[in-house]
Coordinates of C-alpha atoms and ligand atoms in Angstrom, one line a residue:
X1 CA 6.3 11.6 10.2
X2 CA 8.7 10.1 7.9
X3 CA 8.4 9.6 4.2
X4 CA 10.1 6.7 2.3
X5 CA 10.9 7.0 -1.3
X6 CA 13.3 5.8 -3.8
X7 CA 13.8 6.4 -7.7
X8 CA 14.1 2.8 -8.1
X9 CA 10.4 2.3 -7.4
X10 CA 9.2 3.2 -10.8
X11 CA 8.5 0.5 -13.3
X12 CA 10.0 0.8 -16.8
X13 CA 9.5 -1.9 -19.6
X14 CA 9.9 -0.4 -22.9
X15 CA 6.4 1.0 -23.4
X16 CA 4.9 -2.5 -22.5
X17 CA 3.3 -0.6 -19.4
X18 CA 0.6 0.7 -21.8
X19 CA -0.8 -2.9 -21.9
X20 CA -2.0 -2.4 -18.3
X21 CA -4.1 0.5 -16.9
X22 CA -1.4 1.0 -14.3
X23 CA 0.6 4.2 -14.1
X24 CA 4.1 2.5 -13.6
X25 CA 5.7 5.8 -12.7
X26 CA 3.1 7.2 -10.2
X27 CA 5.7 6.8 -7.5
X28 CA 8.1 9.5 -8.9
X29 CA 5.2 11.6 -9.9
X30 CA 3.9 11.7 -6.5
X31 CA 7.3 12.4 -5.2
X32 CA 7.8 15.2 -7.5
X33 CA 4.6 16.8 -6.6
X34 CA 5.6 16.7 -2.9
X35 CA 9.0 18.0 -3.6
X36 CA 7.6 20.9 -5.5
X37 CA 5.3 21.8 -2.6
X38 CA 7.5 21.2 0.3
X39 CA 11.1 21.8 -1.2
X40 CA 13.9 21.4 1.2
X41 CA 11.6 21.1 4.0
X42 CA 11.4 17.4 3.1
X43 CA 14.9 17.1 3.9
X44 CA 15.4 15.3 7.2
X45 CA 11.9 13.6 7.0
X46 CA 12.6 11.6 3.8
X47 CA 14.6 8.5 3.6
X48 CA 15.2 5.7 1.0
X49 CA 15.8 2.1 1.3
X50 CA 19.5 1.4 0.5
X51 CA 18.9 -1.9 -1.4
X52 CA 16.1 -4.0 -2.7
X53 CA 15.0 -7.0 -0.6
X54 CA 17.0 -10.2 -1.0
X55 CA 15.8 -13.8 -1.6
X56 CA 16.8 -15.1 1.7
X57 CA 14.8 -12.3 3.2
X58 CA 11.8 -13.0 1.1
X59 CA 11.7 -16.6 2.4
X60 CA 10.6 -15.3 5.6
X61 CA 7.1 -15.3 4.1
X62 CA 7.3 -16.9 0.6
X63 CA 8.0 -20.4 -0.2
X64 CA 11.3 -21.3 -2.1
X65 CA 9.1 -23.1 -4.7
X66 CA 7.3 -19.8 -5.5
X67 CA 10.4 -17.7 -5.7
X68 CA 11.7 -20.2 -8.1
X69 CA 8.7 -20.0 -10.2
X70 CA 9.3 -16.1 -10.5
X71 CA 12.1 -17.2 -12.8
X72 CA 9.6 -18.2 -15.5
X73 CA 8.4 -15.3 -17.6
X74 CA 5.1 -17.1 -18.4
X75 CA 4.3 -17.4 -14.8
X76 CA 5.3 -13.7 -14.0
X77 CA 3.2 -12.6 -16.9
X78 CA 0.1 -14.2 -15.4
X79 CA 0.7 -12.7 -11.8
X80 CA 1.2 -9.3 -13.4
X81 CA -1.8 -9.8 -15.7
X82 CA 0.3 -8.7 -18.6
X83 CA 0.3 -11.6 -21.1
X84 CA 2.7 -10.3 -23.6
X85 CA 5.6 -9.9 -21.1
X86 CA 5.7 -13.8 -21.1
X87 CA 7.8 -13.4 -24.2
X88 CA 10.6 -11.3 -22.5
X89 CA 13.6 -13.0 -21.2
X90 CA 13.5 -13.6 -17.5
X91 CA 16.4 -11.1 -16.9
X92 CA 14.8 -8.3 -18.5
X93 CA 11.4 -9.1 -16.7
X94 CA 13.3 -9.3 -13.3
X95 CA 15.3 -6.2 -14.0
X96 CA 12.4 -3.9 -15.1
X97 CA 9.5 -5.1 -13.1
X98 CA 10.3 -7.4 -10.1
X99 CA 13.3 -5.5 -8.9
X100 CA 11.5 -2.2 -8.6
X101 CA 8.9 -4.3 -6.6
X102 CA 11.8 -5.6 -4.4
X103 CA 13.0 -2.1 -3.7
X104 CA 9.4 -1.1 -2.8
X105 CA 9.2 -4.0 -0.4
X106 CA 12.2 -3.1 1.3
X107 CA 10.7 0.5 1.4
X108 CA 7.8 -0.8 3.3
X109 CA 10.0 -2.5 5.9
X110 CA 11.9 0.6 6.3
X111 CA 8.6 2.5 6.6
X112 CA 7.3 0.2 9.4
X113 CA 10.6 0.6 11.3
X114 CA 10.3 4.4 11.1
X115 CA 6.6 4.3 12.1
X116 CA 7.6 2.5 15.4
X117 CA 10.0 5.4 16.1
X118 CA 8.2 8.4 14.8
X119 CA 4.5 7.5 14.9
X120 CA 3.7 7.7 11.1
X121 CA 5.5 6.8 8.0
X122 CA 4.5 6.5 4.4
X123 CA 6.1 4.5 1.7
X124 CA 5.4 5.9 -1.7
X125 CA 5.1 2.4 -3.2
X126 CA 4.0 -0.9 -2.0
X127 CA 0.8 -2.3 -0.5
X128 CA 1.0 -5.6 -2.5
X129 CA -2.0 -7.1 -0.7
X130 CA -2.8 -9.9 -3.2
X131 CA 0.7 -11.6 -2.9
X132 CA 0.4 -14.9 -1.1
X133 CA 3.2 -17.1 0.4
X134 CA 3.2 -19.4 -2.5
X135 CA 1.7 -17.4 -5.3
X136 CA 1.6 -14.0 -6.9
X137 CA -1.5 -12.4 -8.6
X138 CA -3.3 -9.0 -9.3
X139 CA 0.0 -7.3 -10.0
X140 CA 1.3 -8.3 -6.6
X141 CA 4.4 -10.3 -6.3
X142 CA 5.8 -9.8 -2.8
X143 CA 3.9 -9.7 0.4
X144 CA 5.7 -6.3 1.6
X145 CA 2.9 -6.2 4.4
X146 CA 3.7 -9.8 5.6
X147 CA 7.5 -9.2 5.4
X148 CA 7.3 -5.9 7.3
X149 CA 5.4 -7.3 10.2
X150 CA 7.8 -10.4 10.2
X151 CA 10.9 -8.0 10.3
X152 CA 9.6 -6.0 13.2
X153 CA 9.0 -9.1 15.2
X154 CA 12.4 -10.5 14.5
X155 CA 14.1 -7.2 15.4
X156 CA 12.1 -7.0 18.7
X157 CA 10.4 -3.8 17.7
X158 CA 7.0 -5.6 17.9
X159 CA 6.7 -7.9 20.8
X160 CA 5.6 -11.4 20.4
X161 CA 2.2 -10.8 21.6
X162 CA 1.6 -7.3 20.2
X163 CA -1.4 -7.0 17.8
X164 CA -1.4 -5.4 14.4
X165 CA -4.4 -3.7 12.9
X166 CA -4.4 -3.9 9.2
X167 CA -6.9 -1.6 7.4
X168 CA -7.4 -2.3 3.8
X169 CA -9.4 0.2 1.9
X170 CA -8.1 -0.6 -1.6
X171 CA -11.0 -1.3 -4.0
X172 CA -10.0 -5.0 -4.2
X173 CA -10.3 -7.4 -1.3
X174 CA -6.8 -8.0 0.1
X175 CA -6.9 -11.9 -0.2
X176 CA -3.1 -12.2 -0.2
X177 CA -2.8 -10.6 3.2
X178 CA -5.4 -13.0 4.5
X179 CA -3.6 -15.9 3.3
X180 CA -0.3 -14.7 4.8
X181 CA -1.8 -14.4 8.2
X182 CA -4.3 -17.2 7.9
X183 CA -3.3 -18.8 11.1
X184 CA -1.9 -15.7 12.9
X185 CA -4.4 -14.3 15.3
X186 CA -2.3 -11.4 16.3
X187 CA -3.2 -9.5 13.0
X188 CA -6.6 -8.1 12.8
X189 CA -8.0 -7.3 9.4
X190 CA -10.5 -4.6 8.5
X191 CA -11.4 -4.9 4.7
X192 CA -13.8 -2.7 2.8
X193 CA -13.9 -3.5 -0.8
X194 CA -15.9 -3.8 -4.0
X195 CA -17.4 -7.3 -3.8
X196 CA -18.1 -7.5 -7.6
X197 CA -14.7 -7.3 -8.9
X198 CA -11.3 -9.3 -8.7
X199 CA -10.4 -11.5 -6.7
X200 CA -14.0 -12.5 -6.7
X201 CA -15.2 -14.9 -3.9
X202 CA -12.2 -16.4 -2.0
X203 CA -13.9 -18.1 0.8
X204 CA -10.7 -18.8 2.7
X205 CA -9.6 -15.2 2.6
X206 CA -12.9 -13.7 3.5
X207 CA -13.3 -16.0 6.4
X208 CA -10.1 -14.6 7.7
X209 CA -11.2 -11.0 7.8
X210 CA -12.1 -9.7 11.2
X211 CA -14.2 -6.9 10.0
X212 CA -15.6 -7.8 6.6
X213 CA -17.4 -4.9 4.7
X214 CA -18.2 -5.9 1.1
X215 CA -19.5 -3.0 -1.0
X216 CA -22.0 -2.9 -4.0
X217 CA -20.2 -1.6 -7.1
X218 CA -20.5 2.0 -7.7
X219 CA -21.7 2.6 -4.1
X220 CA -22.2 6.2 -3.4
X221 CA -19.3 8.2 -1.8
X222 CA -21.7 9.0 1.2
X223 CA -22.4 5.5 1.9
X224 CA -18.8 4.4 1.6
X225 CA -17.7 7.2 4.1
X226 CA -20.6 6.5 6.4
X227 CA -19.7 2.8 6.5
X228 CA -16.1 3.5 7.2
X229 CA -16.8 6.1 9.9
X230 CA -19.4 3.9 11.6
X231 CA -17.3 0.8 11.6
X232 CA -13.7 1.6 11.9
X233 CA -13.6 3.3 15.4
X234 CA -15.4 0.4 17.1
X235 CA -13.1 -2.1 15.4
X236 CA -10.0 -0.2 16.8
X237 CA -11.7 0.4 20.2
X238 CA -12.2 -3.3 20.7
X239 CA -8.6 -4.1 19.8
X240 CA -7.1 -1.4 21.9
X241 CA -9.5 -2.4 24.7
X242 CA -8.3 -6.0 24.9
X243 CA -4.6 -5.8 24.2
X244 CA -1.5 -3.8 23.0
X245 CA -1.8 -2.8 19.5
X246 CA 1.9 -2.3 18.3
X247 CA 1.3 -1.3 14.7
X248 CA -1.5 -0.2 12.2
X249 CA -1.0 -0.7 8.7
X250 CA -3.2 1.3 6.3
X251 CA -3.5 -0.1 2.7
X252 CA -4.7 3.1 1.1
X253 CA -5.6 2.1 -2.6
X254 CA -6.7 5.0 -4.7
X255 CA -8.5 2.7 -7.1
X256 CA -11.7 3.8 -5.1
X257 CA -11.5 7.0 -7.2
X258 CA -14.4 7.6 -9.7
X259 CA -13.8 6.4 -13.1
X260 CA -11.0 3.9 -12.1
X261 CA -10.9 1.2 -14.8
X262 CA -10.5 -1.6 -12.2
X263 CA -11.9 -0.3 -8.9
X264 CA -15.6 0.2 -9.7
X265 CA -16.1 2.6 -6.9
X266 CA -17.1 6.2 -6.9
X267 CA -15.2 8.4 -4.5
X268 CA -14.4 11.9 -5.5
X269 CA -10.7 13.3 -4.9
X270 CA -12.0 15.2 -1.8
X271 CA -13.6 11.8 -0.6
X272 CA -10.3 10.0 -0.9
X273 CA -8.6 12.7 1.0
X274 CA -11.3 12.6 3.7
X275 CA -11.0 8.8 3.9
X276 CA -7.2 8.8 4.3
X277 CA -7.2 11.7 6.8
X278 CA -9.9 9.9 9.0
X279 CA -8.2 6.5 9.0
X280 CA -4.8 8.0 9.9
X281 CA -6.4 10.1 12.6
X282 CA -8.3 7.1 14.2
X283 CA -5.1 5.2 14.4
X284 CA -2.8 8.0 15.7
X285 CA -5.4 9.3 18.3
X286 CA -5.2 5.9 19.7
X287 CA -1.4 6.2 19.7
X288 CA -1.0 3.3 17.3
X289 CA 2.2 3.5 15.2
X290 CA 0.9 3.7 11.7
X291 CA 2.4 2.8 8.2
X292 CA 0.5 3.9 5.1
X293 CA 0.9 2.3 1.7
X294 CA -0.5 3.5 -1.7
X295 CA -1.5 0.1 -3.0
X296 CA -3.6 0.2 -6.3
X297 CA -5.0 3.0 -8.2
X298 CA -5.2 2.9 -12.0
X299 CA -6.1 6.4 -13.2
X300 CA -3.9 9.3 -14.2
X301 CA -5.1 11.0 -11.1
X302 CA -3.8 8.4 -8.8
X303 CA -0.5 10.0 -8.2
X304 CA -2.0 13.3 -7.4
X305 CA -4.4 11.7 -4.8
X306 CA -1.6 10.0 -3.0
X307 CA 0.5 13.2 -3.2
X308 CA -2.5 15.2 -1.8
X309 CA -3.0 12.9 1.3
X310 CA 0.6 12.6 2.0
X311 CA 1.1 16.3 1.6
X312 CA -1.6 17.0 4.0
X313 CA -0.4 14.6 6.5
X314 CA 3.1 16.1 6.2
X315 CA 1.7 19.7 6.7
X316 CA -0.3 18.5 9.8
X317 CA 2.5 16.7 11.3
X318 CA 5.4 18.9 10.5
X319 CA 4.4 22.4 9.7
X320 CA 1.3 23.0 11.7
X321 CA -0.4 26.3 11.0
X322 CA 2.7 28.1 9.7
X323 CA 2.7 26.4 6.3
X324 CA -1.0 26.5 5.8
X325 CA -1.2 29.7 3.9
X326 CA 1.2 28.3 1.1
X327 CA -0.4 24.9 0.9
X328 CA -1.7 24.3 -2.5
X329 CA -4.0 21.7 -1.6
X330 CA -6.4 24.0 0.2
X331 CA -8.1 24.9 -3.0
X332 CA -9.7 22.7 -5.5
X333 CA -7.0 23.1 -8.2
X334 CA -5.2 20.1 -7.4
X335 CA -8.1 17.8 -6.6
Ligands
ZN1 ZN1 -6.9 -2.6 -6.0

């Protein structure tokens, strides 16, 4: 397993982050928890992107007209759902918000390459599943998922006919990913989401989902996990049984956590951990190289939930039984 993280991921914009429920420093907070638990044992399994993604690379998925529109503060404010930032000069907005997202996008590309080599990789940011080729929305600007798949194909790490299993369990429907892969039938989309919240009914996006599981708001954790466990294995079996699956992407939004102001679902911390471990186990037991992305999550618990899942995966993949006795997640203190 590999962990991808950069201190450049955090978003800082002069206190304006308080205008959005998003914890814009959850990436470094999750990282600090993991570093506290694992210490020097993270050395050798952690890597950082060396630069943010460049405009010419973004053009692999995004239109030039859209990238030009990102120079307008008013447009970016709408995509970020932060109306007051429309008054910030573009350069400030770009430096404080969009640049960290370009670092995270490069992180997802690095993590995807690492997953191909080591089986499992987690980027501690990214999962911008609402970003479309020609538009940004829902706090998502760049389609890191689309760009990572494109890069793997260009590099030859993914063969032309290789399939991709995309598992989206963020509370919101991943409409951007559906639009990015609207005509690409090599990407198979499993999407379980709260049907009563943003982005609302996007017919074109929903028609593109291969396994569409809209849930009622506040559905019980037991029903959530039962639905996941009854549907994901069959979805993956049908893919593996009819062709090579070269990559799995798990968009693991923690906005399914109870009390999330945007997610409207009801999972406990233990439920989020169970969900994440189940999905990774399902992908890895079928020998599908897997990338995990944190995506959305708007409570102060979000970074702890991310760290708990990633920490458990690190323990399972790297330290086996030896480290269990020191593992702080075993008890209920963290969760
Ligand atoms: Zn979400």
